[in-house]
Amino acid sequence: AQKITQTQPGMFVQEKEAVTLDCTYDTSDQSYGLFWYKQPSSGEMIFLIYQGSYDEQNATEGRYSLNFQKARKSANLVISASQLGDSAMYFCAMRRNQAGTALIFGKGTTLSVSS
Amino acid sequence: EPEVTQTPSHQVTQMGQEVILRCVPISNHLYFYWYRQILGQKVEFLVSFYNNEISEKSEIFDDQFSVERPDGSNFTLKIRSTKLEDSAMYFCASSEGLGVYGYTFGSGTRLTVV
């Protein structure tokens, strides 16, 4: 069975600073995908970044990067130059690389960015 | 940009009643999902649907729940005999398959059982 663990219930950061949100996962599959989603207070789920298990390079999308350490089974999200609008809940998720399989989510981390 | 549409955005129902939550997935997507998020908690997978049948379901998805694709565009989640603990945000999502950006979520239906 797959499992996602996010150990930080809440994180606090000042504007313009970088922040790392932790995510570890457990799976017996060799081929899988890792995702990060942002959920602002309005409730929608916003896709941020994806990392495939066979990708050799860490994924980047603008201010977001994913620090993928396969041997340690970790997929931490790094947000550079935090902005007030980054305040939200962040979820790490994974799925097996088989068409139509479900995303399994972690419990989430609440990020608060202050000025 | 294509989006997944969910209606209603908020529904209040009395305990014991049946509710139907509606979703219009992205038109060229093949896989459809329902997820549940109890307030402040993790997002939990309920069921996935492909080719007019359930392809995967979680232990939460018991006989109280059912899904249907009644026509070519809608995807519904029916909850029978609602309980107080069914109060949650219900998200519909769709995907083409294994695409990197595969999962598109709707904005959710907040179900309140009173």
PDB file of N, CA, C and O in Angstrom, chain A residues 49-115:
ATOM      1  N   ILE A  49       3.282  20.978  -9.001  1.00  0.00           N
ATOM      2  CA  ILE A  49       4.497  20.402  -9.573  1.00  0.00           C
ATOM      3  C   ILE A  49       4.410  18.881  -9.540  1.00  0.00           C
ATOM      4  O   ILE A  49       3.711  18.314  -8.686  1.00  0.00           O
ATOM      5  N   TYR A  50       5.091  18.248 -10.477  1.00  0.00           N
ATOM      6  CA  TYR A  50       5.086  16.792 -10.611  1.00  0.00           C
ATOM      7  C   TYR A  50       6.512  16.272 -10.767  1.00  0.00           C
ATOM      8  O   TYR A  50       7.346  16.908 -11.421  1.00  0.00           O
ATOM      9  N   GLN A  51       6.753  15.094 -10.155  1.00  0.00           N
ATOM     10  CA  GLN A  51       8.040  14.408 -10.306  1.00  0.00           C
ATOM     11  C   GLN A  51       7.789  12.939 -10.589  1.00  0.00           C
ATOM     12  O   GLN A  51       7.082  12.287  -9.825  1.00  0.00           O
ATOM     13  N   GLY A  52       8.323  12.433 -11.669  1.00  0.00           N
ATOM     14  CA  GLY A  52       8.228  11.009 -11.956  1.00  0.00           C
ATOM     15  C   GLY A  52       9.351  10.259 -11.272  1.00  0.00           C
ATOM     16  O   GLY A  52      10.452  10.787 -11.104  1.00  0.00           O
ATOM     17  N   SER A  53       9.103   9.018 -10.918  1.00  0.00           N
ATOM     18  CA  SER A  53      10.101   8.253 -10.165  1.00  0.00           C
ATOM     19  C   SER A  53      11.365   7.989 -10.967  1.00  0.00           C
ATOM     20  O   SER A  53      12.427   7.741 -10.408  1.00  0.00           O
ATOM     21  N   TYR A  54      11.245   8.036 -12.302  1.00  0.00           N
ATOM     22  CA  TYR A  54      12.423   7.794 -13.128  1.00  0.00           C
ATOM     23  C   TYR A  54      13.080   9.074 -13.620  1.00  0.00           C
ATOM     24  O   TYR A  54      14.071   9.030 -14.342  1.00  0.00           O
ATOM     25  N   ASP A  55      12.510  10.207 -13.225  1.00  0.00           N
ATOM     26  CA  ASP A  55      13.115  11.479 -13.635  1.00  0.00           C
ATOM     27  C   ASP A  55      14.412  11.677 -12.875  1.00  0.00           C
ATOM     28  O   ASP A  55      14.423  11.625 -11.639  1.00  0.00           O
ATOM     29  N   GLU A  56      15.476  11.939 -13.614  1.00  0.00           N
ATOM     30  CA  GLU A  56      16.779  12.102 -12.957  1.00  0.00           C
ATOM     31  C   GLU A  56      16.976  13.491 -12.401  1.00  0.00           C
ATOM     32  O   GLU A  56      17.743  13.696 -11.452  1.00  0.00           O
ATOM     33  N   GLN A  57      16.302  14.437 -12.999  1.00  0.00           N
ATOM     34  CA  GLN A  57      16.458  15.818 -12.532  1.00  0.00           C
ATOM     35  C   GLN A  57      15.272  16.200 -11.661  1.00  0.00           C
ATOM     36  O   GLN A  57      14.137  15.765 -11.893  1.00  0.00           O
ATOM     37  N   ASN A  58      15.530  17.063 -10.695  1.00  0.00           N
ATOM     38  CA  ASN A  58      14.454  17.584  -9.860  1.00  0.00           C
ATOM     39  C   ASN A  58      13.551  18.481 -10.696  1.00  0.00           C
ATOM     40  O   ASN A  58      14.027  19.284 -11.499  1.00  0.00           O
ATOM     41  N   ALA A  59      12.232  18.348 -10.468  1.00  0.00           N
ATOM     42  CA  ALA A  59      11.280  19.173 -11.197  1.00  0.00           C
ATOM     43  C   ALA A  59      11.305  20.612 -10.689  1.00  0.00           C
ATOM     44  O   ALA A  59      11.527  20.854  -9.493  1.00  0.00           O
ATOM     45  N   THR A  60      11.093  21.532 -11.602  1.00  0.00           N
ATOM     46  CA  THR A  60      10.961  22.939 -11.234  1.00  0.00           C
ATOM     47  C   THR A  60       9.811  23.538 -12.025  1.00  0.00           C
ATOM     48  O   THR A  60       9.569  23.197 -13.186  1.00  0.00           O
ATOM     49  N   GLU A  61       9.086  24.434 -11.351  1.00  0.00           N
ATOM     50  CA  GLU A  61       8.006  25.184 -11.996  1.00  0.00           C
ATOM     51  C   GLU A  61       7.998  26.578 -11.387  1.00  0.00           C
ATOM     52  O   GLU A  61       7.439  26.811 -10.319  1.00  0.00           O
ATOM     53  N   GLY A  62       8.671  27.503 -12.044  1.00  0.00           N
ATOM     54  CA  GLY A  62       8.719  28.859 -11.517  1.00  0.00           C
ATOM     55  C   GLY A  62       9.393  28.912 -10.157  1.00  0.00           C
ATOM     56  O   GLY A  62      10.533  28.491 -10.006  1.00  0.00           O
ATOM     57  N   ARG A  63       8.676  29.383  -9.141  1.00  0.00           N
ATOM     58  CA  ARG A  63       9.256  29.479  -7.792  1.00  0.00           C
ATOM     59  C   ARG A  63       9.218  28.166  -7.030  1.00  0.00           C
ATOM     60  O   ARG A  63       9.699  28.080  -5.895  1.00  0.00           O
ATOM     61  N   TYR A  64       8.611  27.153  -7.636  1.00  0.00           N
ATOM     62  CA  TYR A  64       8.491  25.862  -6.970  1.00  0.00           C
ATOM     63  C   TYR A  64       9.533  24.879  -7.507  1.00  0.00           C
ATOM     64  O   TYR A  64       9.746  24.802  -8.718  1.00  0.00           O
ATOM     65  N   SER A  65      10.169  24.165  -6.619  1.00  0.00           N
ATOM     66  CA  SER A  65      11.033  23.067  -7.036  1.00  0.00           C
ATOM     67  C   SER A  65      10.800  21.894  -6.103  1.00  0.00           C
ATOM     68  O   SER A  65      10.348  22.064  -4.963  1.00  0.00           O
ATOM     69  N   LEU A  66      11.073  20.738  -6.614  1.00  0.00           N
ATOM     70  CA  LEU A  66      10.850  19.527  -5.839  1.00  0.00           C
ATOM     71  C   LEU A  66      12.199  18.874  -5.599  1.00  0.00           C
ATOM     72  O   LEU A  66      12.895  18.519  -6.549  1.00  0.00           O
ATOM     73  N   ASN A  67      12.563  18.724  -4.361  1.00  0.00           N
ATOM     74  CA  ASN A  67      13.821  18.098  -3.983  1.00  0.00           C
ATOM     75  C   ASN A  67      13.572  16.610  -3.819  1.00  0.00           C
ATOM     76  O   ASN A  67      13.104  16.151  -2.777  1.00  0.00           O
ATOM     77  N   PHE A  68      13.860  15.863  -4.882  1.00  0.00           N
ATOM     78  CA  PHE A  68      13.530  14.443  -4.945  1.00  0.00           C
ATOM     79  C   PHE A  68      14.752  13.622  -4.554  1.00  0.00           C
ATOM     80  O   PHE A  68      15.793  13.684  -5.208  1.00  0.00           O
ATOM     81  N   GLN A  69      14.622  12.854  -3.473  1.00  0.00           N
ATOM     82  CA  GLN A  69      15.690  11.955  -3.043  1.00  0.00           C
ATOM     83  C   GLN A  69      15.092  10.554  -2.974  1.00  0.00           C
ATOM     84  O   GLN A  69      14.483  10.156  -1.971  1.00  0.00           O
ATOM     85  N   LYS A  70      15.284   9.832  -4.054  1.00  0.00           N
ATOM     86  CA  LYS A  70      14.587   8.557  -4.237  1.00  0.00           C
ATOM     87  C   LYS A  70      14.996   7.532  -3.190  1.00  0.00           C
ATOM     88  O   LYS A  70      14.163   6.800  -2.663  1.00  0.00           O
ATOM     89  N   ALA A  71      16.277   7.468  -2.891  1.00  0.00           N
ATOM     90  CA  ALA A  71      16.754   6.467  -1.928  1.00  0.00           C
ATOM     91  C   ALA A  71      16.166   6.720  -0.538  1.00  0.00           C
ATOM     92  O   ALA A  71      15.913   5.783   0.222  1.00  0.00           O
ATOM     93  N   ARG A  72      15.941   7.960  -0.222  1.00  0.00           N
ATOM     94  CA  ARG A  72      15.367   8.306   1.077  1.00  0.00           C
ATOM     95  C   ARG A  72      13.842   8.389   1.013  1.00  0.00           C
ATOM     96  O   ARG A  72      13.204   8.672   2.020  1.00  0.00           O
ATOM     97  N   LYS A  73      13.298   8.203  -0.192  1.00  0.00           N
ATOM     98  CA  LYS A  73      11.850   8.290  -0.407  1.00  0.00           C
ATOM     99  C   LYS A  73      11.308   9.612   0.120  1.00  0.00           C
ATOM    100  O   LYS A  73      10.348   9.651   0.911  1.00  0.00           O
ATOM    101  N   SER A  74      11.948  10.678  -0.313  1.00  0.00           N
ATOM    102  CA  SER A  74      11.445  11.991   0.076  1.00  0.00           C
ATOM    103  C   SER A  74      11.245  12.855  -1.171  1.00  0.00           C
ATOM    104  O   SER A  74      11.947  12.707  -2.174  1.00  0.00           O
ATOM    105  N   ALA A  75      10.282  13.759  -1.070  1.00  0.00           N
ATOM    106  CA  ALA A  75       9.914  14.624  -2.201  1.00  0.00           C
ATOM    107  C   ALA A  75       9.509  15.974  -1.639  1.00  0.00           C
ATOM    108  O   ALA A  75       8.331  16.346  -1.652  1.00  0.00           O
ATOM    109  N   ASN A  76      10.475  16.698  -1.141  1.00  0.00           N
ATOM    110  CA  ASN A  76      10.187  17.959  -0.466  1.00  0.00           C
ATOM    111  C   ASN A  76       9.923  19.076  -1.462  1.00  0.00           C
ATOM    112  O   ASN A  76      10.581  19.184  -2.494  1.00  0.00           O
ATOM    113  N   LEU A  77       8.993  19.931  -1.140  1.00  0.00           N
ATOM    114  CA  LEU A  77       8.676  21.093  -1.965  1.00  0.00           C
ATOM    115  C   LEU A  77       9.448  22.295  -1.441  1.00  0.00           C
ATOM    116  O   LEU A  77       9.392  22.596  -0.248  1.00  0.00           O
ATOM    117  N   VAL A  78      10.119  22.977  -2.336  1.00  0.00           N
ATOM    118  CA  VAL A  78      10.833  24.198  -1.979  1.00  0.00           C
ATOM    119  C   VAL A  78      10.152  25.364  -2.683  1.00  0.00           C
ATOM    120  O   VAL A  78       9.979  25.341  -3.909  1.00  0.00           O
ATOM    121  N   ILE A  79       9.750  26.339  -1.898  1.00  0.00           N
ATOM    122  CA  ILE A  79       9.176  27.562  -2.460  1.00  0.00           C
ATOM    123  C   ILE A  79      10.197  28.673  -2.236  1.00  0.00           C
ATOM    124  O   ILE A  79      10.557  28.974  -1.085  1.00  0.00           O
ATOM    125  N   SER A  80      10.661  29.246  -3.304  1.00  0.00           N
ATOM    126  CA  SER A  80      11.633  30.335  -3.176  1.00  0.00           C
ATOM    127  C   SER A  80      10.889  31.668  -3.128  1.00  0.00           C
ATOM    128  O   SER A  80       9.761  31.781  -3.619  1.00  0.00           O
ATOM    129  N   ALA A  81      11.496  32.635  -2.499  1.00  0.00           N
ATOM    130  CA  ALA A  81      10.941  34.002  -2.475  1.00  0.00           C
ATOM    131  C   ALA A  81       9.454  33.992  -2.154  1.00  0.00           C
ATOM    132  O   ALA A  81       8.617  34.392  -2.974  1.00  0.00           O
ATOM    133  N   SER A  82       9.114  33.544  -0.961  1.00  0.00           N
ATOM    134  CA  SER A  82       7.707  33.416  -0.558  1.00  0.00           C
ATOM    135  C   SER A  82       6.958  34.733  -0.716  1.00  0.00           C
ATOM    136  O   SER A  82       7.508  35.822  -0.495  1.00  0.00           O
ATOM    137  N   GLN A  83       5.680  34.582  -1.064  1.00  0.00           N
ATOM    138  CA  GLN A  83       4.792  35.735  -1.199  1.00  0.00           C
ATOM    139  C   GLN A  83       3.597  35.542  -0.275  1.00  0.00           C
ATOM    140  O   GLN A  83       3.269  34.420   0.105  1.00  0.00           O
ATOM    141  N   LEU A  84       2.935  36.643   0.058  1.00  0.00           N
ATOM    142  CA  LEU A  84       1.772  36.548   0.946  1.00  0.00           C
ATOM    143  C   LEU A  84       0.720  35.598   0.380  1.00  0.00           C
ATOM    144  O   LEU A  84       0.052  34.866   1.116  1.00  0.00           O
ATOM    145  N   GLY A  85       0.594  35.580  -0.934  1.00  0.00           N
ATOM    146  CA  GLY A  85      -0.386  34.708  -1.585  1.00  0.00           C
ATOM    147  C   GLY A  85      -0.043  33.230  -1.516  1.00  0.00           C
ATOM    148  O   GLY A  85      -0.848  32.385  -1.917  1.00  0.00           O
ATOM    149  N   ASP A  86       1.131  32.914  -1.015  1.00  0.00           N
ATOM    150  CA  ASP A  86       1.505  31.510  -0.845  1.00  0.00           C
ATOM    151  C   ASP A  86       0.890  30.906   0.412  1.00  0.00           C
ATOM    152  O   ASP A  86       0.955  29.686   0.609  1.00  0.00           O
ATOM    153  N   SER A  87       0.321  31.726   1.267  1.00  0.00           N
ATOM    154  CA  SER A  87      -0.315  31.215   2.487  1.00  0.00           C
ATOM    155  C   SER A  87      -1.463  30.293   2.095  1.00  0.00           C
ATOM    156  O   SER A  87      -2.411  30.720   1.428  1.00  0.00           O
ATOM    157  N   ALA A  88      -1.373  29.048   2.488  1.00  0.00           N
ATOM    158  CA  ALA A  88      -2.342  28.030   2.060  1.00  0.00           C
ATOM    159  C   ALA A  88      -1.975  26.710   2.714  1.00  0.00           C
ATOM    160  O   ALA A  88      -0.957  26.595   3.394  1.00  0.00           O
ATOM    161  N   MET A  89      -2.804  25.703   2.455  1.00  0.00           N
ATOM    162  CA  MET A  89      -2.484  24.329   2.817  1.00  0.00           C
ATOM    163  C   MET A  89      -1.805  23.690   1.608  1.00  0.00           C
ATOM    164  O   MET A  89      -2.235  23.906   0.468  1.00  0.00           O
ATOM    165  N   TYR A  90      -0.757  22.905   1.867  1.00  0.00           N
ATOM    166  CA  TYR A  90      -0.034  22.236   0.794  1.00  0.00           C
ATOM    167  C   TYR A  90      -0.080  20.728   1.012  1.00  0.00           C
ATOM    168  O   TYR A  90       0.230  20.231   2.097  1.00  0.00           O
ATOM    169  N   PHE A  91      -0.469  20.025  -0.047  1.00  0.00           N
ATOM    170  CA  PHE A  91      -0.585  18.575   0.033  1.00  0.00           C
ATOM    171  C   PHE A  91       0.412  17.916  -0.917  1.00  0.00           C
ATOM    172  O   PHE A  91       0.517  18.281  -2.078  1.00  0.00           O
ATOM    173  N   CYS A  92       1.083  16.917  -0.391  1.00  0.00           N
ATOM    174  CA  CYS A  92       1.907  16.024  -1.191  1.00  0.00           C
ATOM    175  C   CYS A  92       1.052  14.807  -1.548  1.00  0.00           C
ATOM    176  O   CYS A  92       0.229  14.363  -0.728  1.00  0.00           O
ATOM    177  N   ALA A  93       1.207  14.295  -2.754  1.00  0.00           N
ATOM    178  CA  ALA A  93       0.391  13.152  -3.175  1.00  0.00           C
ATOM    179  C   ALA A  93       1.203  12.268  -4.107  1.00  0.00           C
ATOM    180  O   ALA A  93       2.163  12.712  -4.724  1.00  0.00           O
ATOM    181  N   MET A  94       0.792  10.996  -4.195  1.00  0.00           N
ATOM    182  CA  MET A  94       1.455  10.104  -5.126  1.00  0.00           C
ATOM    183  C   MET A  94       0.460   9.171  -5.779  1.00  0.00           C
ATOM    184  O   MET A  94      -0.652   8.990  -5.294  1.00  0.00           O
ATOM    185  N   ARG A  95       0.885   8.573  -6.869  1.00  0.00           N
ATOM    186  CA  ARG A  95       0.070   7.556  -7.521  1.00  0.00           C
ATOM    187  C   ARG A  95       1.001   6.555  -8.214  1.00  0.00           C
ATOM    188  O   ARG A  95       2.137   6.860  -8.548  1.00  0.00           O
ATOM    189  N   ARG A  96       0.487   5.354  -8.385  1.00  0.00           N
ATOM    190  CA  ARG A  96       1.202   4.360  -9.190  1.00  0.00           C
ATOM    191  C   ARG A  96       1.141   4.799 -10.644  1.00  0.00           C
ATOM    192  O   ARG A  96       0.184   5.460 -11.051  1.00  0.00           O
ATOM    193  N   ASN A  97       2.141   4.440 -11.411  1.00  0.00           N
ATOM    194  CA  ASN A  97       2.108   4.797 -12.828  1.00  0.00           C
ATOM    195  C   ASN A  97       1.316   3.774 -13.622  1.00  0.00           C
ATOM    196  O   ASN A  97       1.848   2.975 -14.380  1.00  0.00           O
ATOM    197  N   GLN A  98       0.034   3.828 -13.399  1.00  0.00           N
ATOM    198  CA  GLN A  98      -0.896   2.972 -14.126  1.00  0.00           C
ATOM    199  C   GLN A  98      -2.102   3.849 -14.408  1.00  0.00           C
ATOM    200  O   GLN A  98      -2.611   4.523 -13.511  1.00  0.00           O
ATOM    201  N   ALA A  99      -2.549   3.855 -15.639  1.00  0.00           N
ATOM    202  CA  ALA A  99      -3.602   4.774 -16.043  1.00  0.00           C
ATOM    203  C   ALA A  99      -4.820   4.652 -15.140  1.00  0.00           C
ATOM    204  O   ALA A  99      -5.283   3.543 -14.836  1.00  0.00           O
ATOM    205  N   GLY A 100      -5.300   5.779 -14.702  1.00  0.00           N
ATOM    206  CA  GLY A 100      -6.535   5.821 -13.937  1.00  0.00           C
ATOM    207  C   GLY A 100      -6.403   5.548 -12.465  1.00  0.00           C
ATOM    208  O   GLY A 100      -7.410   5.511 -11.763  1.00  0.00           O
ATOM    209  N   THR A 101      -5.181   5.370 -11.975  1.00  0.00           N
ATOM    210  CA  THR A 101      -5.063   5.107 -10.539  1.00  0.00           C
ATOM    211  C   THR A 101      -5.238   6.388  -9.744  1.00  0.00           C
ATOM    212  O   THR A 101      -4.997   7.490 -10.227  1.00  0.00           O
ATOM    213  N   ALA A 102      -5.651   6.223  -8.514  1.00  0.00           N
ATOM    214  CA  ALA A 102      -5.988   7.371  -7.685  1.00  0.00           C
ATOM    215  C   ALA A 102      -4.753   8.024  -7.103  1.00  0.00           C
ATOM    216  O   ALA A 102      -3.712   7.395  -6.901  1.00  0.00           O
ATOM    217  N   LEU A 103      -4.882   9.301  -6.823  1.00  0.00           N
ATOM    218  CA  LEU A 103      -3.886  10.016  -6.036  1.00  0.00           C
ATOM    219  C   LEU A 103      -4.124   9.714  -4.562  1.00  0.00           C
ATOM    220  O   LEU A 103      -5.261   9.737  -4.103  1.00  0.00           O
ATOM    221  N   ILE A 104      -3.040   9.453  -3.853  1.00  0.00           N
ATOM    222  CA  ILE A 104      -3.109   9.281  -2.405  1.00  0.00           C
ATOM    223  C   ILE A 104      -2.431  10.482  -1.780  1.00  0.00           C
ATOM    224  O   ILE A 104      -1.279  10.780  -2.110  1.00  0.00           O
ATOM    225  N   PHE A 105      -3.120  11.157  -0.868  1.00  0.00           N
ATOM    226  CA  PHE A 105      -2.635  12.419  -0.309  1.00  0.00           C
ATOM    227  C   PHE A 105      -2.065  12.246   1.087  1.00  0.00           C
ATOM    228  O   PHE A 105      -2.484  11.381   1.852  1.00  0.00           O
ATOM    229  N   GLY A 106      -1.143  13.135   1.429  1.00  0.00           N
ATOM    230  CA  GLY A 106      -0.711  13.293   2.810  1.00  0.00           C
ATOM    231  C   GLY A 106      -1.685  14.181   3.566  1.00  0.00           C
ATOM    232  O   GLY A 106      -2.671  14.665   3.004  1.00  0.00           O
ATOM    233  N   LYS A 107      -1.398  14.414   4.847  1.00  0.00           N
ATOM    234  CA  LYS A 107      -2.305  15.186   5.696  1.00  0.00           C
ATOM    235  C   LYS A 107      -2.196  16.686   5.472  1.00  0.00           C
ATOM    236  O   LYS A 107      -3.028  17.445   5.945  1.00  0.00           O
ATOM    237  N   GLY A 108      -1.151  17.107   4.807  1.00  0.00           N
ATOM    238  CA  GLY A 108      -1.012  18.512   4.477  1.00  0.00           C
ATOM    239  C   GLY A 108      -0.195  19.309   5.468  1.00  0.00           C
ATOM    240  O   GLY A 108      -0.025  18.916   6.639  1.00  0.00           O
ATOM    241  N   THR A 109       0.321  20.432   4.994  1.00  0.00           N
ATOM    242  CA  THR A 109       1.052  21.387   5.809  1.00  0.00           C
ATOM    243  C   THR A 109       0.457  22.757   5.557  1.00  0.00           C
ATOM    244  O   THR A 109       0.298  23.168   4.404  1.00  0.00           O
ATOM    245  N   THR A 110       0.141  23.460   6.641  1.00  0.00           N
ATOM    246  CA  THR A 110      -0.364  24.827   6.499  1.00  0.00           C
ATOM    247  C   THR A 110       0.807  25.790   6.501  1.00  0.00           C
ATOM    248  O   THR A 110       1.588  25.832   7.463  1.00  0.00           O
ATOM    249  N   LEU A 111       0.933  26.548   5.429  1.00  0.00           N
ATOM    250  CA  LEU A 111       2.006  27.542   5.329  1.00  0.00           C
ATOM    251  C   LEU A 111       1.434  28.928   5.568  1.00  0.00           C
ATOM    252  O   LEU A 111       0.439  29.307   4.947  1.00  0.00           O
ATOM    253  N   SER A 112       2.067  29.650   6.455  1.00  0.00           N
ATOM    254  CA  SER A 112       1.664  31.038   6.718  1.00  0.00           C
ATOM    255  C   SER A 112       2.839  31.942   6.373  1.00  0.00           C
ATOM    256  O   SER A 112       3.932  31.779   6.918  1.00  0.00           O
ATOM    257  N   VAL A 113       2.600  32.902   5.483  1.00  0.00           N
ATOM    258  CA  VAL A 113       3.631  33.846   5.060  1.00  0.00           C
ATOM    259  C   VAL A 113       3.283  35.221   5.635  1.00  0.00           C
ATOM    260  O   VAL A 113       2.165  35.705   5.457  1.00  0.00           O
ATOM    261  N   SER A 114       4.231  35.811   6.331  1.00  0.00           N
ATOM    262  CA  SER A 114       3.979  37.117   6.947  1.00  0.00           C
ATOM    263  C   SER A 114       4.877  38.180   6.310  1.00  0.00           C
ATOM    264  O   SER A 114       5.942  37.873   5.770  1.00  0.00           O
ATOM    265  N   SER A 115       4.422  39.415   6.419  1.00  0.00           N
ATOM    266  CA  SER A 115       5.186  40.533   5.817  1.00  0.00           C
ATOM    267  C   SER A 115       6.202  41.084   6.794  1.00  0.00           C
ATOM    268  O   SER A 115       6.181  40.786   7.977  1.00  0.00           O
TER     269      SER A 115
END
